[in-house]
C-alpha atoms as one frame of an Amber mdcrd trajectory, in Angstrom:
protein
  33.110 -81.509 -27.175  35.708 -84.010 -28.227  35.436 -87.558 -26.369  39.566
 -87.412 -25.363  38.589 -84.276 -23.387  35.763 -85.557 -21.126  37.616 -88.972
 -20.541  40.114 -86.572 -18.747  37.638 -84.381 -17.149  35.792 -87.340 -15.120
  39.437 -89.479 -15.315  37.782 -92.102 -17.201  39.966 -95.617 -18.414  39.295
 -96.121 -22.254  38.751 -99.938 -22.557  37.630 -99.582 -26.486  38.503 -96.048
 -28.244  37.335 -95.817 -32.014  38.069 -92.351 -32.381  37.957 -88.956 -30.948
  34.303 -87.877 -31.885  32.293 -84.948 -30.843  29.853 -85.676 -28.051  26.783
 -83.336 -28.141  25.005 -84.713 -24.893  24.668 -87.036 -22.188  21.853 -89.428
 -20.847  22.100 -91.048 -17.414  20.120 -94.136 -16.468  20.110 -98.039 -16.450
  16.360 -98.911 -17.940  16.835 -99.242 -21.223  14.043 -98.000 -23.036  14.497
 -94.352 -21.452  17.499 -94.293 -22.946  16.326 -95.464 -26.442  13.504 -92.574
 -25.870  15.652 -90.052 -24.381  19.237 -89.734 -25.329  19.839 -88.454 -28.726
  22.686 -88.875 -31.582  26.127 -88.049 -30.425  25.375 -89.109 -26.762  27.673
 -90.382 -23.935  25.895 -92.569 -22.159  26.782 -92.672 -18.130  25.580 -96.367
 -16.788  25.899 -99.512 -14.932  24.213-101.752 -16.844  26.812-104.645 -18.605
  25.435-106.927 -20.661  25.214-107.095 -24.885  21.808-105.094 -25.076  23.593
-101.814 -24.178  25.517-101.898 -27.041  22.172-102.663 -29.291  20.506 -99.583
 -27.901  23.394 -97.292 -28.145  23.818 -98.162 -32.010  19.839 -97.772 -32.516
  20.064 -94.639 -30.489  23.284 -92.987 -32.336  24.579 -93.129 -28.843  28.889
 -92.834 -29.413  30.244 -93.787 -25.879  28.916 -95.818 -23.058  30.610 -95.409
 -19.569  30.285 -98.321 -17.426  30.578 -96.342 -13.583  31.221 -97.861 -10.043
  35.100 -99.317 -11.154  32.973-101.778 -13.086  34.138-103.928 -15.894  32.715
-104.765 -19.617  32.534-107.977 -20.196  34.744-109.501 -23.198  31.134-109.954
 -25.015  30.232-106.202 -24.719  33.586-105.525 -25.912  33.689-107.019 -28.941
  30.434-106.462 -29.627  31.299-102.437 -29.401  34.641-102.975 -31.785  31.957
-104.353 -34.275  29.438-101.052 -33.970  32.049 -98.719 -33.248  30.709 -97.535
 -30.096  33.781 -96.485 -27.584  33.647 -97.997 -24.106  34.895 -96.464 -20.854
  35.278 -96.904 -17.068  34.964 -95.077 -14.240  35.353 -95.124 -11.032  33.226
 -92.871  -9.568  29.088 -93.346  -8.839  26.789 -92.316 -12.269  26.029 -88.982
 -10.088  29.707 -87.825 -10.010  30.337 -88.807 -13.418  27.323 -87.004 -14.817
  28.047 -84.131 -11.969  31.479 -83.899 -14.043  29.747 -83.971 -17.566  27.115
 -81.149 -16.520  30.177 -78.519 -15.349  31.895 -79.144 -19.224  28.748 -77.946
 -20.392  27.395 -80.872 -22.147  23.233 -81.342 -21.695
């Protein structure tokens, strides 16, 4: 599923959008060497975490879109540090559970 249609499904705020890729599944979780072990190429990751490390694991991981959840924001670091990999960053307002609630119902494992 293209990334410009689940920004709109869980009403996500694009802070860095590289382009409109295909997202083939999702990972939820903050500890960051589940996610290098379980979330595969052409994720969207759903997190909290906000430092420069999530930006290392998503490019090691294939990972193509990070959203930062709870109305939290990246930090000007993070952000320019995603420009570099190419690794789109969003924001949402709602918990990880909603968001990833939202994800699940557009089909996306």
């Amino acid at each position: 599923m293209k990334l410009s249609k689940i920004i709109g499904a869980i009403d996500a705020e694009a802070v860095f959008f590289k382009d409109d890729c295909e997202i083939v599944h999702a990972y939820t979780g903050d500890l960051l060497s589940m996610v290098m072990k379980n979330a595969k190429s052409g994720s969207i990751w759903i997190t909290v975490q906000n430092h420069l490390n999530i930006i290392a694991v998503a490019a090691m991981s294939g990972i193509k879109a990070i959203v930062l959840c709870e109305d939290m924001n990246f930090s000007n670091d993070v952000i320019e540090k995603a420009k570099e990999e190419g690794i789109c960053l969003l924001k949402a307002k709602d918990d990880a559970y909603t968001v990833s609630g939202k994800i699940y119902t557009l089909g996306i494992r």
